[in-house]
Structures are given as structure tokens and as C-alpha cells.
């Protein structure tokens, strides 16, 4: 079935429901009335007659039971409803007919003068229900004209039309409808047919709004079946009730089962569908639509329960039926906003105020009724002033505390723990303590903050170089985010990103204050997580470096020294043979063996040097650097000055190697690229080992990219927890500053010795 066919079918059925209601009204306007009706919602059907309620003064009294009309029992008139071709009377306005009524236990003949249908009286009594149906219908027409292709708009129009048709229930049935037949069947067609259609359409709406439920998408027969099942249930209930009835009138009275069985089922299923859609929906806009739908259900259902059903059950009615109609009047508007303009209004604020003041009103009314009831038991029944005075005083005393507590409760329900920063921080701390795995710390933080403050999206991004990468997120980011820096000891370690609760909402000053405090706590966790990640990467790097070094050593030993030594063994065997023969080829062979041995020694020295420069063990760090710097001074032609303590404290082997190689790399760069005349190398030892290499050369280019040399210098410093800064001097040249942390129980620093290794040819 195409969308066009579905649209036309829905409109035809909807207009048919409206036409049934209009037909019932026009029929009654065209036929005379006895001025009484069978009150809707009350038990009026008996085995021998019906209970009537007069609408205007006359011969009939409230509570009269009509058992016969013009000498024919009402049971016989009821049986004629199911017969074809029965002659029915055609009475005129002003004509007097005789009703046989049971009044005070006696049957009396009551003359009834027929007159115009009392539409004005009925409209005055049931105006809110009629107004609700008309407003619902007009709003639905407006929505379907704006969104003719929207399935939810079509279904809302169908529900509103069937509701308008079912409004005949408020007008009520008359005795004349049982006699002429057509009025009875129009009434039942609207109160059963249209009424069931209304509840079915509401369930259909819940299943497709804001998007079709998976059950409907997978099984397309569900919707057609949905419109068949209620009528099948109604028919089965009528067939089951037939054997239980003692008369036709009592059986017709049981037809109310057909009206009352399906609505509770539809209500429960619709609420379950709405809640399920809200729980599973990820889109913020779609969730906003559902919240409007939930608000409409809360307003009509919750308001009716607190202000209508419960007070009436306790015997202290608060609202009239007309006021109840006004209470549910916002329902169609909420549906229209959900379909058309859900972004136009802030549903969160509306729900917040409705919950606070609705619950406050219900609590005040309930407290007043309870106090009046209890006080009425203690005092004289005729004395109502004192119970009312006590109830009013108690309500006045408790109003403000109750309002404050309700406000706090609703704030917590909608905004989370925004008004209780200590609770948020305590909750965050408790969750962090219960998280033993470092990888789960940041996900726990974002989830805790999102749940505590009812935020749709919370994320933490960690800084990597000059960029930020999301490390943990909760929810979906679908609007502008508030970004707070995560600072630890003045260092930017990451960002905390949060989305407001609604698209039209911004974070208040109180929100920002709390979020700033949370960010300061989160920054500690983010810093710890980043340190843990850095430590893990360092461990992995060390393991990888170690294994690469081992593989290189194995390759050098296996592919280089191994074959060489094997070759030398073979040559020694050959030399022995030649020695026995006193051959002249012996001397060249021995010379070749000597050269090969010397080359092997060079390879071994290279391997040893790569592991650790031998000069460090032979001369010490200062003397080894002095020797190398003197060599560079002779080769490069620049005057090089080294300033260092005469002796250094015992340094870790790794620090010595790193210092040695960094200084040589820096001096090599000076000789090759700086075009400098002088170069200074300084070593100082305090809490840290400070190494400086300064030259007066051309300095660094304005936009330079660090090469392999600079990168290796920084890596060596970082591996040992040190720092390496390379920058151009203010005047000229380059300044390299390296610092390594040392243990504090070191011997005092010795006076500095000055080494001048310049060649006089340079200056």
C-alpha cells in the first residue's frame, strides 16, 4: 500500500467517524425529546428498564426507572432493535405520551410532553469535553495540513476525528433512541466504534513516533492487525456476555465491556512503547519529541489522577468534569509541538515547573482532604468550620517547606546533583576509588559526571603534542559543546567537553562554577592516566629498543665475526700445512691472516663502542669529553672552551653515555653547520646535571625542522627524565641546554677547571 493510499484511507475513515457523530446530533435535533437521558458513565441498565436523569423540569424525576412506554415494555422495545421491518412510532414535538416508571418501589404512569432536543443544556453540562474534542480535531487538522506526508500527523488526525465522533457519549442516550432504533445504533457506533478507533490510533501513534518501532518495520502486518484486534475483543466480549444476561436490556448494559476492556490495554502498551523509544533513541532531537509526548501523558494522566480520581474516591471532589476537560486540553497541543516545532519551546523548563507545582498542588489538596476527614471524625459532624480551619492552617505551615523539598527533588530529577557539589565530587571520588584498572578511569569519570548532572554528552580529550584526542566519551555530541581546560600544575593536559541538557539551554553561572571544580578534579585523573600511558609507551619502547639492539648484535656477530673467525681457522690450518712443506706461499697467507685479524678487532671495538664508549671507563666523563672536544677543535678550526668540575660525583652509567653522546652531537653540529669562531661546553652538577653547548655561529634558521641529530638528543634526554632545549641566542649562535635529574645525596661540587683547547691558528 503506497503512502498516498494510506493517507486517503486515513482521511476517509477519520471523516467517517466525524460524520457518525454529526449524524447522531442532527437526528436528535430533528426528532422530539422527552427532556431526559441515560447518564453517561453510570449504571443505568436494569433487566426490566433503564434509569434516567432529567435535563429540564417536567414529569420525570432523577432516578426514575422507565419500564414501559405507551403500554409496551422497554424490554420489547429493546428486542425490536434487532428486528428488521418493525413498525416504529413517529411522534411529534408537543405530543404527550405515557411513560410507565418505577418510582419509590411503585410503578406509576407519567405523562411526558415531547419537546425540542435540549442541546443547550447538554452543552452547558459537558462543554469542556466538547471543547476538548473540537480543539483536538482542529489542531490535528492544522498539523495534517502542514505535514500531509508525516505518518504521525495522519494518525493524530485519525485519533482526533474518532474522539470527536465519540463525543456523543457525553450527550447520552435517550429512551426515544431505543424506540426509533436508529439513534441507538448511531450512539453505539460512535461510543464503541469511534471510541475503540481513538484508542487504537493512540497506540498506533506511540508505535510510529518519532520513528517506527522495529516490530513494525520487520512485520508490516502488525498495524492492520492492530485495528482489527480491538473490535474482535469487543465482539467476543458481547458474545460471552449474552448467556450471562437475564434480558435484552441487561445484555445491552453489558456492552460497556466492549468499551472498557481495550483502553487500559492500549494505555499500557502505548506507555511501554514510548518509554522503550526514549530509552533506545540516541538522537537528541528525537528524544525531545518523545519528551513532549511523555509530558502530554503526564499532564493528562497524572493531573486526572491527582485532581479528579483520588479526590472523588475519598468523597471530596475538587474539580468538576468540565474542569477535568480543561486539565487535559494541553494534550493535543503537546502532540502538535512534538510533530511540528519541538525545538521552539524548552520542554525541560515546562516539565520542571509542571512537576513542582503540579505535585505541590496535589499534595496540598490531598493534605487538606486528609486533615478535614480526620478532624471530621473527632468533632461534631455538623461542624465543618473547625476542621477546615485546622486543615488550612496546617497547609499554610507546611506549604513552604514542602515547596522547597519538592523543588530540590525535581531539580535532582531533571538537573541531577547540580545543586549539591559535594555529592557530585564525593560520588566521583567513590567511583574512582572503585576503579582498579587505569584504562577504565576516564570512562568512569565521564559516565559519573553525565549521570550526576543529567548531561547528554561528556567527553575527555588528552593532549598529544599540539592536538587533542578523545580518550573517553559518554553519549552523543549533537550540539555546541562547553570546553573546559584540564590543567595540572599549570600544564594543559587535556580538555573536558560537555553538552547542555537541551539545545536552547546554556550552562548557568552555578553550572560553570561546579563544572570548574569538577574539571580541577578530573585534571588530576587525566594527568595520572596520561602518565600511565606514557609509562606504558616508554616500557614498550625500551623493550622494543632492547630487542632491536639484541637483534643487531646477533646479526653483527653471526654475519660478521662468525664467518670471519671461521675463515681465520681455515687459514690457520692452511698455514700449518704450508709450514710443513716450507712453501713460499706461507708468508702472504700469514699477512692476509694478520689483516683479517686486525679488521676483526676493529669490528669488535665498534660493537663495544656502540654499547658504551670505552673512553668513559678509561678516562671518565670530563676527560673523555675534553679529549673529543680537542679533536674537534683541531679538525674544525673553532676555538672550543670546556668548563666542568675537576671531578664529578658518581653518575649513573646511562646518564654518562647520554651526556657524552649529546655533547658530541652538539659539537659536531657546531663544526659542520654553525660557521662559529668559538664554542663553549659547560657541565654543572647540583640537584641536576646541567650540560650547555653554546656557539657564536649563524644560529638556527627562522623556520627550521629538527633533523635526526636534534631528535636523537631530545630522545636521549627524555628517556632518562631529562630535558633538552635547543634555541637560537639573542645575539648570534645556538644554545643547547640539557638537564638530567640526579639523586640528592651527592658530594659537593668541586671548583671548576677551565680547559682551553683552541688552536692559535684560529685567532
XYZ file of C-alpha atoms in Angstrom:
763
model
C 0.000 0.000 0.000
C 1.501 3.316 -1.106
C 1.755 6.377 1.090
C -0.897 8.189 -0.966
C -3.382 5.351 -0.480
C -2.680 5.198 3.247
C -3.182 8.950 3.534
C -6.507 8.889 1.696
C -7.700 5.851 3.647
C -6.894 7.500 6.984
C -8.717 10.675 5.947
C -11.769 8.721 4.759
C -12.012 6.730 7.995
C -11.476 9.874 10.077
C -14.167 11.823 8.246
C -16.466 8.812 8.550
C -16.077 8.898 12.331
C -16.875 12.621 12.379
C -19.881 12.025 10.111
C -21.284 9.431 12.524
C -21.150 11.915 15.390
C -22.733 14.677 13.299
C -25.472 12.282 12.149
C -26.327 11.434 15.767
C -26.548 15.131 16.646
C -28.660 16.038 13.585
C -31.017 13.130 14.263
C -31.706 14.398 17.763
C -32.174 17.952 16.590
C -34.768 16.716 14.087
C -36.744 14.467 16.475
C -38.659 15.383 19.657
C -37.124 14.689 23.053
C -38.523 13.685 26.436
C -36.034 16.016 28.183
C -34.119 13.200 29.924
C -31.152 10.973 29.185
C -29.359 7.869 30.355
C -26.495 9.452 32.320
C -23.124 8.516 30.751
C -20.661 6.677 32.931
C -23.313 5.389 35.347
C -25.020 2.023 35.778
C -28.384 2.729 34.153
C -29.333 -0.613 32.574
C -31.604 -2.983 34.514
C -33.233 -6.226 33.471
C -36.665 -4.540 33.251
C -35.886 -0.922 32.403
C -33.425 1.984 32.360
C -32.542 4.676 34.910
C -32.980 8.216 33.588
C -31.686 11.664 34.560
C -33.913 14.663 33.672
C -32.252 17.543 31.853
C -35.069 20.013 32.484
C -38.092 20.284 34.804
C -41.010 18.017 33.943
C -42.878 14.920 34.963
C -39.794 12.724 35.152
C -37.631 12.666 38.286
C -33.977 11.789 38.755
C -33.610 8.070 39.455
C -36.871 7.068 37.770
C -36.726 3.653 36.112
C -38.604 3.602 32.819
C -40.071 0.099 32.359
C -42.588 0.727 29.538
C -43.651 3.374 27.020
C -47.218 3.611 25.732
C -48.043 0.248 27.277
C -45.163 -1.608 25.592
C -42.381 -2.826 27.860
C -38.944 -1.414 27.342
C -37.676 -4.996 27.031
C -39.913 -5.448 23.991
C -38.664 -2.177 22.516
C -35.088 -3.414 23.061
C -35.808 -6.691 21.294
C -37.191 -4.750 18.316
C -33.752 -3.197 17.887
C -32.553 -6.488 16.381
C -35.551 -6.990 14.093
C -35.951 -5.732 10.554
C -39.179 -4.181 9.286
C -40.646 -3.375 12.696
C -43.163 -0.515 12.642
C -41.932 2.325 14.850
C -43.950 5.312 16.062
C -43.356 8.799 14.648
C -44.117 11.219 17.469
C -44.193 14.961 17.062
C -42.980 17.781 19.259
C -45.727 18.817 21.701
C -47.267 15.346 21.759
C -47.856 13.725 25.177
C -47.009 10.064 25.694
C -47.267 7.854 28.737
C -44.152 6.522 30.488
C -44.536 3.711 32.985
C -41.854 4.365 35.605
C -40.776 2.612 38.769
C -40.572 5.281 41.482
C -40.144 4.560 45.204
C -40.907 0.893 44.588
C -44.193 1.557 42.754
C -44.997 1.658 39.042
C -46.608 4.939 38.017
C -47.936 6.290 34.766
C -46.213 9.577 34.000
C -47.375 11.751 31.094
C -44.394 13.180 29.208
C -44.761 16.052 26.768
C -42.203 15.871 23.975
C -40.236 18.975 23.059
C -37.077 20.164 21.294
C -33.786 18.414 21.971
C -32.123 20.175 24.980
C -28.796 20.743 23.227
C -28.050 23.970 25.100
C -28.500 22.229 28.462
C -26.245 19.356 27.435
C -23.615 21.742 26.063
C -23.639 23.692 29.341
C -23.103 20.476 31.324
C -20.500 18.898 29.053
C -18.860 21.967 27.497
C -15.275 21.067 28.448
C -15.465 17.615 26.872
C -16.948 19.079 23.704
C -14.326 21.847 23.719
C -11.527 19.317 24.168
C -12.766 17.213 21.241
C -13.141 20.267 18.987
C -9.711 21.669 19.891
C -8.099 18.262 19.409
C -9.747 17.971 15.988
C -8.798 21.488 14.854
C -5.190 21.069 15.999
C -4.990 17.727 14.181
C -6.390 19.309 11.001
C -3.787 22.072 11.241
C -0.960 19.565 11.718
C -2.022 17.272 8.878
C -2.334 20.239 6.513
C 1.235 21.283 7.347
C 2.632 17.735 7.336
C 0.425 15.685 4.997
C 3.215 13.198 4.377
C 4.012 12.683 8.078
C 2.594 9.331 9.308
C 2.285 10.634 12.864
C 0.224 13.605 11.638
C -2.198 11.299 9.804
C -2.594 9.053 12.828
C -3.148 12.051 15.112
C -5.853 13.281 12.736
C -7.479 9.852 12.829
C -7.397 9.832 16.647
C -8.825 13.356 16.895
C -11.601 12.617 14.409
C -12.626 9.449 16.211
C -12.542 11.371 19.508
C -14.858 13.991 18.040
C -17.188 11.265 16.811
C -17.161 9.555 20.214
C -18.226 12.809 21.919
C -21.819 11.577 21.556
C -21.032 9.654 24.760
C -21.208 12.976 26.631
C -24.631 13.736 25.138
C -26.001 10.434 26.331
C -28.667 8.036 25.088
C -32.403 8.729 25.377
C -35.392 6.450 25.775
C -36.539 7.639 22.359
C -33.353 6.185 20.832
C -34.416 2.716 21.995
C -37.798 3.206 20.376
C -36.769 4.639 16.984
C -33.743 2.307 16.732
C -31.508 4.427 14.501
C -30.490 6.714 17.361
C -29.428 3.691 19.424
C -27.277 2.240 16.655
C -25.653 5.599 15.855
C -24.866 6.008 19.552
C -23.244 2.572 19.800
C -21.382 3.074 16.510
C -19.744 6.166 17.984
C -19.305 5.150 21.637
C -17.928 1.719 20.731
C -16.695 2.023 17.144
C -15.198 5.529 17.280
C -14.058 5.137 20.884
C -12.076 1.971 20.101
C -10.708 3.649 16.981
C -9.469 6.545 19.135
C -7.502 4.269 21.485
C -6.181 2.167 18.602
C -4.939 5.303 16.841
C -3.200 6.476 20.022
C -1.412 3.126 20.294
C -0.535 3.356 16.603
C 0.868 6.846 17.228
C 3.064 5.567 20.066
C 4.429 2.791 17.838
C 5.491 5.076 14.986
C 6.532 8.259 16.776
C 9.121 9.667 16.473
C 10.175 6.786 14.241
C 8.600 3.376 13.553
C 9.247 0.679 16.125
C 11.407 -2.237 14.989
C 8.405 -4.550 15.371
C 6.503 -2.583 12.723
C 9.464 -2.371 10.361
C 10.060 -6.125 10.462
C 6.384 -7.193 10.489
C 4.193 -4.913 8.408
C 1.045 -6.857 9.254
C 1.146 -5.544 12.845
C -0.576 -2.219 12.077
C -3.525 -3.717 10.121
C -3.863 -6.352 12.823
C -3.820 -3.592 15.438
C -7.018 -2.101 14.009
C -8.768 -5.471 13.874
C -7.966 -6.839 17.344
C -9.957 -4.263 19.421
C -13.156 -4.946 17.512
C -12.575 -8.684 17.723
C -12.166 -8.329 21.506
C -15.360 -6.249 21.663
C -17.314 -8.814 19.658
C -16.045 -11.692 21.786
C -16.976 -9.829 24.979
C -20.526 -9.302 23.672
C -20.880 -12.979 22.757
C -19.559 -14.050 26.163
C -21.954 -11.668 27.944
C -25.053 -12.944 26.093
C -25.516 -16.201 28.082
C -24.930 -14.289 31.336
C -27.786 -11.845 30.704
C -31.322 -12.315 32.002
C -32.868 -9.969 29.440
C -32.094 -7.987 26.328
C -31.801 -4.801 28.401
C -29.281 -6.328 30.804
C -27.280 -7.661 27.842
C -27.158 -4.195 26.269
C -25.993 -2.889 29.633
C -23.031 -5.270 29.446
C -21.928 -3.735 26.168
C -19.887 -1.370 28.276
C -17.362 -4.210 28.481
C -16.654 -3.662 24.797
C -15.768 -0.056 25.613
C -13.733 -0.673 28.775
C -11.543 -3.724 28.014
C -9.251 -2.351 25.322
C -8.431 1.221 26.575
C -6.354 0.045 29.602
C -4.510 -2.430 27.384
C -3.815 0.262 24.795
C -2.652 2.671 27.501
C -0.158 0.208 28.979
C 1.189 -0.797 25.564
C 1.490 2.832 24.450
C 3.370 3.827 27.607
C 5.699 0.844 27.237
C 6.371 1.784 23.620
C 7.052 5.429 24.497
C 9.402 4.525 27.345
C 11.207 1.961 25.185
C 11.632 4.505 22.376
C 13.014 7.062 24.823
C 15.470 4.569 26.322
C 16.765 3.302 22.975
C 16.722 6.547 20.989
C 20.175 8.116 20.571
C 19.241 11.249 18.637
C 18.742 14.297 20.827
C 16.039 15.764 18.566
C 14.069 12.524 18.569
C 14.320 12.292 22.354
C 12.972 15.846 22.586
C 9.907 14.786 20.606
C 9.338 11.836 22.909
C 9.693 14.077 25.953
C 6.856 16.253 24.634
C 4.769 13.117 24.229
C 5.632 11.973 27.753
C 4.808 15.415 29.087
C 1.374 15.277 27.461
C 0.712 11.869 29.022
C 1.982 13.061 32.416
C -0.179 16.175 32.349
C -3.405 14.451 31.343
C -2.948 11.165 33.194
C -1.189 12.429 36.316
C -3.384 15.502 36.631
C -6.535 13.462 36.229
C -5.360 11.002 38.871
C -4.362 13.616 41.481
C -7.133 16.143 40.967
C -10.060 14.016 39.802
C -9.975 10.316 40.555
C -8.367 10.320 44.030
C -10.431 13.215 45.471
C -13.643 11.688 44.133
C -12.657 8.325 45.585
C -12.187 9.947 49.017
C -15.518 11.737 48.750
C -14.081 15.262 48.436
C -14.340 16.215 44.762
C -12.002 19.032 43.787
C -12.749 19.502 40.098
C -15.888 19.219 38.047
C -15.981 17.155 34.899
C -15.656 20.379 32.914
C -12.506 21.315 34.805
C -11.131 17.866 34.004
C -11.643 18.596 30.326
C -9.625 21.778 30.703
C -6.893 19.867 32.515
C -6.264 17.570 29.532
C -6.724 20.350 26.975
C -2.915 20.893 26.545
C -2.578 17.265 25.378
C -3.286 17.894 21.652
C -1.048 20.967 21.671
C 1.819 18.933 23.127
C 1.391 16.341 20.367
C 1.355 19.082 17.734
C 4.540 20.647 19.122
C 6.220 17.230 19.164
C 5.412 16.756 15.465
C 5.955 20.302 14.197
C 8.062 22.557 16.398
C 9.620 20.571 19.214
C 12.629 22.927 19.216
C 10.545 26.074 19.683
C 9.911 25.578 23.399
C 12.129 24.377 26.223
C 10.369 21.212 27.339
C 12.750 20.772 30.288
C 11.628 24.009 31.941
C 7.971 23.189 31.258
C 8.305 19.719 32.752
C 10.244 21.126 35.699
C 7.558 23.644 36.619
C 4.734 21.226 35.936
C 6.258 18.630 38.227
C 6.943 21.120 41.013
C 3.647 22.965 41.055
C 1.531 20.014 39.956
C 2.882 17.821 42.739
C 2.666 20.721 45.180
C -0.980 21.325 44.285
C -1.821 17.642 44.542
C -0.042 17.376 47.890
C -1.832 20.427 49.279
C -5.209 19.147 48.124
C -4.518 15.678 49.484
C -3.320 17.062 52.816
C -6.367 19.308 53.098
C -8.755 16.450 52.351
C -6.959 14.136 54.792
C -6.989 16.654 57.650
C -10.637 17.543 57.071
C -11.564 13.853 57.029
C -9.669 13.043 60.238
C -10.898 16.166 62.016
C -14.456 15.416 60.966
C -14.226 12.103 62.801
C -13.173 13.858 66.021
C -15.596 16.782 66.013
C -19.333 17.049 65.555
C -20.365 16.044 62.032
C -22.270 19.281 61.527
C -19.245 21.376 62.449
C -17.151 21.940 59.328
C -15.592 25.277 60.246
C -13.052 23.934 62.752
C -11.783 21.033 60.557
C -11.454 23.425 57.635
C -9.603 25.926 59.820
C -7.199 23.250 61.061
C -6.592 21.990 57.550
C -5.974 25.495 56.199
C -3.532 26.310 58.996
C -1.607 23.075 58.573
C -1.406 23.564 54.807
C -0.149 27.138 55.300
C 2.558 25.970 57.717
C 3.739 23.103 55.522
C 3.456 24.853 52.154
C 6.899 26.491 52.048
C 8.911 23.505 53.418
C 7.052 21.225 51.043
C 7.737 23.573 48.132
C 11.455 23.697 48.960
C 11.741 19.913 49.188
C 9.767 19.367 46.009
C 11.921 21.936 44.219
C 15.064 20.148 45.391
C 13.681 16.743 44.399
C 12.615 17.866 40.912
C 15.930 19.682 40.409
C 17.747 16.461 41.221
C 15.407 14.531 38.921
C 15.942 16.846 35.935
C 19.324 18.512 36.534
C 20.996 15.827 38.620
C 23.206 16.831 41.562
C 23.841 20.337 40.221
C 22.787 21.972 43.485
C 24.930 19.661 45.632
C 28.573 19.942 44.505
C 29.825 17.910 47.459
C 27.646 14.975 46.430
C 28.980 15.138 42.862
C 32.614 15.218 43.992
C 32.059 12.506 46.602
C 30.346 10.321 44.022
C 33.166 10.928 41.559
C 35.796 10.079 44.182
C 33.979 6.905 45.205
C 33.791 5.708 41.608
C 37.473 6.453 41.025
C 38.456 4.506 44.154
C 36.449 1.546 42.912
C 38.200 1.579 39.517
C 41.335 -0.591 39.726
C 42.169 -0.533 36.013
C 43.848 2.666 34.731
C 42.190 2.276 31.330
C 38.757 2.491 32.983
C 39.419 5.697 34.947
C 38.430 8.236 32.292
C 35.349 6.270 31.078
C 34.257 6.094 34.717
C 34.744 9.847 35.108
C 32.666 10.835 32.062
C 29.919 8.358 32.909
C 29.743 9.560 36.520
C 29.617 13.244 35.537
C 26.980 12.599 32.858
C 24.764 10.649 35.241
C 25.228 13.003 38.186
C 24.392 16.156 36.199
C 21.961 14.574 33.681
C 24.085 15.710 30.737
C 23.587 14.134 27.291
C 27.285 14.199 26.399
C 30.540 14.341 28.373
C 33.999 13.708 26.918
C 37.634 13.976 27.980
C 40.326 14.734 25.409
C 44.015 14.293 26.220
C 46.712 16.448 24.705
C 49.217 14.766 22.405
C 51.698 17.285 21.108
C 49.672 20.169 19.706
C 46.483 18.189 19.132
C 43.767 16.680 21.321
C 42.377 13.164 21.029
C 39.209 11.942 22.728
C 40.157 9.428 25.406
C 36.660 8.746 26.804
C 33.120 9.866 25.961
C 29.600 9.233 27.215
C 26.622 9.974 24.955
C 26.473 11.609 21.541
C 27.619 15.149 20.767
C 24.843 16.797 18.740
C 25.127 20.460 19.664
C 27.614 23.145 20.676
C 29.874 21.983 23.481
C 31.300 23.725 26.507
C 35.059 23.086 26.621
C 36.948 23.436 29.897
C 40.762 23.137 30.102
C 42.261 20.435 32.299
C 45.284 21.983 34.000
C 47.737 20.163 36.240
C 50.497 22.254 37.859
C 49.922 24.886 35.202
C 50.323 22.395 32.355
C 47.463 21.808 29.916
C 46.900 18.044 29.949
C 43.531 17.856 28.222
C 40.007 19.181 27.815
C 36.639 18.435 29.417
C 33.805 18.780 26.899
C 30.152 18.903 27.966
C 26.845 19.366 26.159
C 23.962 21.272 27.791
C 20.836 19.352 28.677
C 18.772 20.982 25.920
C 19.565 22.701 22.648
C 18.092 26.008 23.829
C 19.740 25.805 27.249
C 23.112 27.214 28.251
C 25.136 26.478 31.327
C 24.328 28.867 34.153
C 26.882 30.517 36.406
C 26.172 27.859 39.050
C 26.695 25.138 36.446
C 30.006 26.619 35.318
C 31.224 27.009 38.882
C 30.506 23.365 39.641
C 31.976 22.208 36.332
C 35.154 24.194 37.006
C 35.562 22.410 40.333
C 34.902 19.078 38.642
C 37.448 19.924 35.932
C 40.116 20.563 38.564
C 39.486 17.093 39.986
C 39.293 15.475 36.581
C 42.611 17.059 35.569
C 44.379 15.059 38.288
C 42.895 11.837 36.951
C 43.681 12.853 33.369
C 47.284 13.648 34.302
C 47.652 10.300 36.063
C 46.165 8.470 33.094
C 48.472 10.285 30.703
C 51.491 9.476 32.876
C 50.415 5.849 32.980
C 50.044 5.824 29.212
C 53.436 7.497 28.773
C 54.998 4.979 31.144
C 53.472 2.121 29.229
C 54.714 3.556 25.941
C 58.179 4.022 27.467
C 58.218 0.436 28.627
C 57.178 -0.744 25.203
C 59.814 1.487 23.619
C 62.522 0.169 25.957
C 61.561 -3.412 25.248
C 61.487 -2.755 21.518
C 64.832 -0.934 21.646
C 66.416 -3.705 23.687
C 65.203 -6.375 21.303
C 66.332 -4.372 18.278
C 69.763 -3.925 19.879
C 69.987 -7.625 20.584
C 68.980 -8.432 17.025
C 71.609 -6.032 15.675
C 74.312 -7.550 17.903
C 73.291 -11.048 16.859
C 73.362 -10.056 13.206
C 76.778 -8.424 13.551
C 78.211 -11.363 15.477
C 76.590 -14.007 13.303
C 77.081 -12.422 9.910
C 80.339 -10.590 10.596
C 82.539 -12.093 13.303
C 81.281 -15.652 12.881
C 82.301 -16.182 9.249
C 85.483 -14.165 9.785
C 86.646 -16.331 12.681
C 85.718 -19.477 10.749
C 87.743 -18.234 7.802
C 90.698 -17.492 10.084
C 90.523 -21.049 11.427
C 90.712 -22.465 7.918
C 93.632 -20.200 7.076
C 95.481 -21.323 10.200
C 95.044 -24.920 9.075
C 96.349 -23.989 5.645
C 99.312 -22.179 7.222
C 100.207 -25.292 9.220
C 100.202 -27.349 6.050
C 102.371 -24.855 4.224
C 104.706 -24.626 7.203
C 105.325 -28.364 6.992
C 106.098 -28.039 3.262
C 108.219 -24.897 3.730
C 106.222 -23.305 0.909
C 106.894 -19.700 -0.254
C 103.089 -19.037 -0.186
C 103.141 -19.138 3.618
C 104.173 -15.520 4.121
C 101.366 -13.930 2.016
C 98.867 -16.161 3.784
C 100.062 -15.041 7.200
C 99.955 -11.394 6.133
C 96.380 -11.831 4.960
C 95.517 -13.556 8.222
C 97.024 -10.648 10.154
C 94.992 -8.088 8.203
C 91.849 -10.079 8.734
C 92.560 -10.288 12.461
C 93.059 -6.531 12.648
C 89.765 -5.943 10.831
C 88.025 -8.253 13.276
C 89.479 -6.306 16.169
C 88.097 -3.105 14.633
C 84.640 -4.680 14.353
C 84.775 -5.827 17.970
C 85.835 -2.361 19.090
C 82.955 -0.858 17.107
C 80.483 -3.190 18.808
C 81.932 -2.376 22.196
C 81.856 1.350 21.452
C 78.205 1.157 20.414
C 77.391 -0.470 23.748
C 79.377 2.080 25.769
C 82.226 4.347 24.725
C 85.415 2.856 26.237
C 86.794 6.323 26.944
C 84.198 6.769 29.697
C 85.617 3.848 31.638
C 89.220 4.668 30.827
C 89.230 8.446 31.311
C 85.968 9.414 32.946
C 83.269 11.678 31.509
C 85.112 15.006 31.806
C 88.434 13.797 30.387
C 86.719 11.813 27.637
C 84.780 14.904 26.558
C 87.952 17.018 26.770
C 89.775 14.609 24.501
C 86.984 14.575 21.907
C 86.484 18.342 22.024
C 90.217 18.884 21.483
C 89.985 16.651 18.435
C 87.033 18.625 17.024
C 88.862 21.885 17.703
C 91.787 20.721 15.590
C 89.543 19.459 12.799
C 87.003 22.288 12.715
C 89.207 25.272 13.429
C 86.887 26.817 16.039
C 88.132 27.715 19.496
C 86.444 25.394 21.964
C 86.299 26.038 25.684
C 85.125 23.457 28.180
C 84.103 24.338 31.724
C 83.490 21.448 34.110
C 84.231 20.368 37.706
C 87.605 18.739 38.155
C 85.749 15.621 39.226
C 82.147 14.614 39.013
C 80.139 12.595 41.520
C 79.334 9.048 40.619
C 76.812 9.305 37.807
C 74.535 6.561 36.506
C 76.017 4.831 33.504
C 73.034 5.797 31.346
C 73.457 9.487 32.256
C 77.171 9.379 31.387
C 76.506 7.787 27.990
C 73.647 10.179 27.192
C 75.715 13.234 28.212
C 78.715 12.071 26.188
C 76.744 11.422 23.022
C 74.609 14.596 23.301
C 77.718 16.786 23.712
C 79.465 15.134 20.778
C 76.352 15.510 18.609
C 76.050 19.194 19.543
C 79.764 19.884 18.921
C 79.574 18.037 15.604
C 76.708 20.330 14.536
C 78.787 23.374 15.514
C 81.730 22.193 13.412
C 79.624 21.229 10.411
C 76.894 23.876 10.242
C 77.416 26.777 12.668
C 80.370 28.539 11.000
C 81.327 29.588 14.532
C 84.557 31.019 15.860
C 84.046 29.992 19.473
C 82.156 27.231 21.232
C 81.639 26.735 24.955
C 80.827 23.422 26.635
C 79.756 23.658 30.285
C 78.962 20.941 32.832
C 77.458 21.784 36.233
C 76.254 19.469 38.988
C 73.729 20.423 41.661
C 70.328 18.841 42.067
C 70.538 18.178 38.350
C 73.343 17.648 35.872
C 73.309 20.650 33.544
C 75.040 20.494 30.165
C 75.336 23.534 27.890
C 76.803 23.837 24.405
C 76.901 27.445 23.159
C 78.405 28.875 19.969
C 78.598 32.260 18.257
C 77.765 30.996 14.804
C 74.894 31.683 12.412
C 72.242 30.162 14.700
C 69.123 28.274 13.689
C 67.070 29.180 10.612
C 63.789 31.030 11.241
C 61.671 28.040 10.211
C 63.814 25.019 10.840
C 62.814 21.382 11.087
C 64.629 19.236 13.615
C 66.781 16.640 11.923
C 67.955 13.254 13.102
C 70.667 14.755 15.311
C 68.395 17.093 17.253
C 65.748 14.374 17.550
C 68.250 11.868 18.962
C 69.472 14.448 21.509
C 65.921 15.060 22.762
C 65.136 11.342 22.837
C 68.231 10.576 24.939
C 67.247 13.278 27.442
C 63.583 12.213 27.570
C 64.482 8.563 28.160
C 66.178 9.497 31.446
C 63.563 12.015 32.577
C 65.639 14.967 31.483
C 65.004 17.932 29.226
C 66.702 19.191 26.085
C 66.169 22.731 24.803
C 67.676 23.913 21.512
C 67.217 27.559 20.540
C 68.947 30.495 18.873
C 70.725 33.021 21.087
C 69.562 36.636 21.276
C 72.835 37.881 19.710
C 74.081 35.089 17.498
C 74.688 31.371 17.554
C 72.867 28.433 19.095
C 72.263 27.446 22.705
C 71.770 23.794 23.694
C 70.643 23.226 27.301
C 70.296 19.692 28.670
C 69.395 18.762 32.250
C 69.285 15.339 33.908
C 67.759 14.743 37.376
C 70.162 13.293 39.962
C 69.863 11.841 43.438
C 70.355 14.431 46.177
C 72.959 12.723 48.371
C 75.856 13.766 46.156
C 79.275 15.106 47.219
C 79.720 18.858 46.997
C 80.691 20.274 43.669
C 84.416 20.819 43.083
C 85.827 24.083 41.804
C 85.527 24.338 38.074
C 88.560 23.649 35.923
C 88.977 25.526 32.685
C 90.158 23.716 29.573
C 91.189 25.827 26.606
C 91.787 23.641 23.601
C 91.824 26.348 20.968
C 94.377 26.316 18.206
C 96.239 29.607 17.931
C 95.928 29.471 14.192
C 92.246 30.259 14.535
C 92.724 33.540 16.414
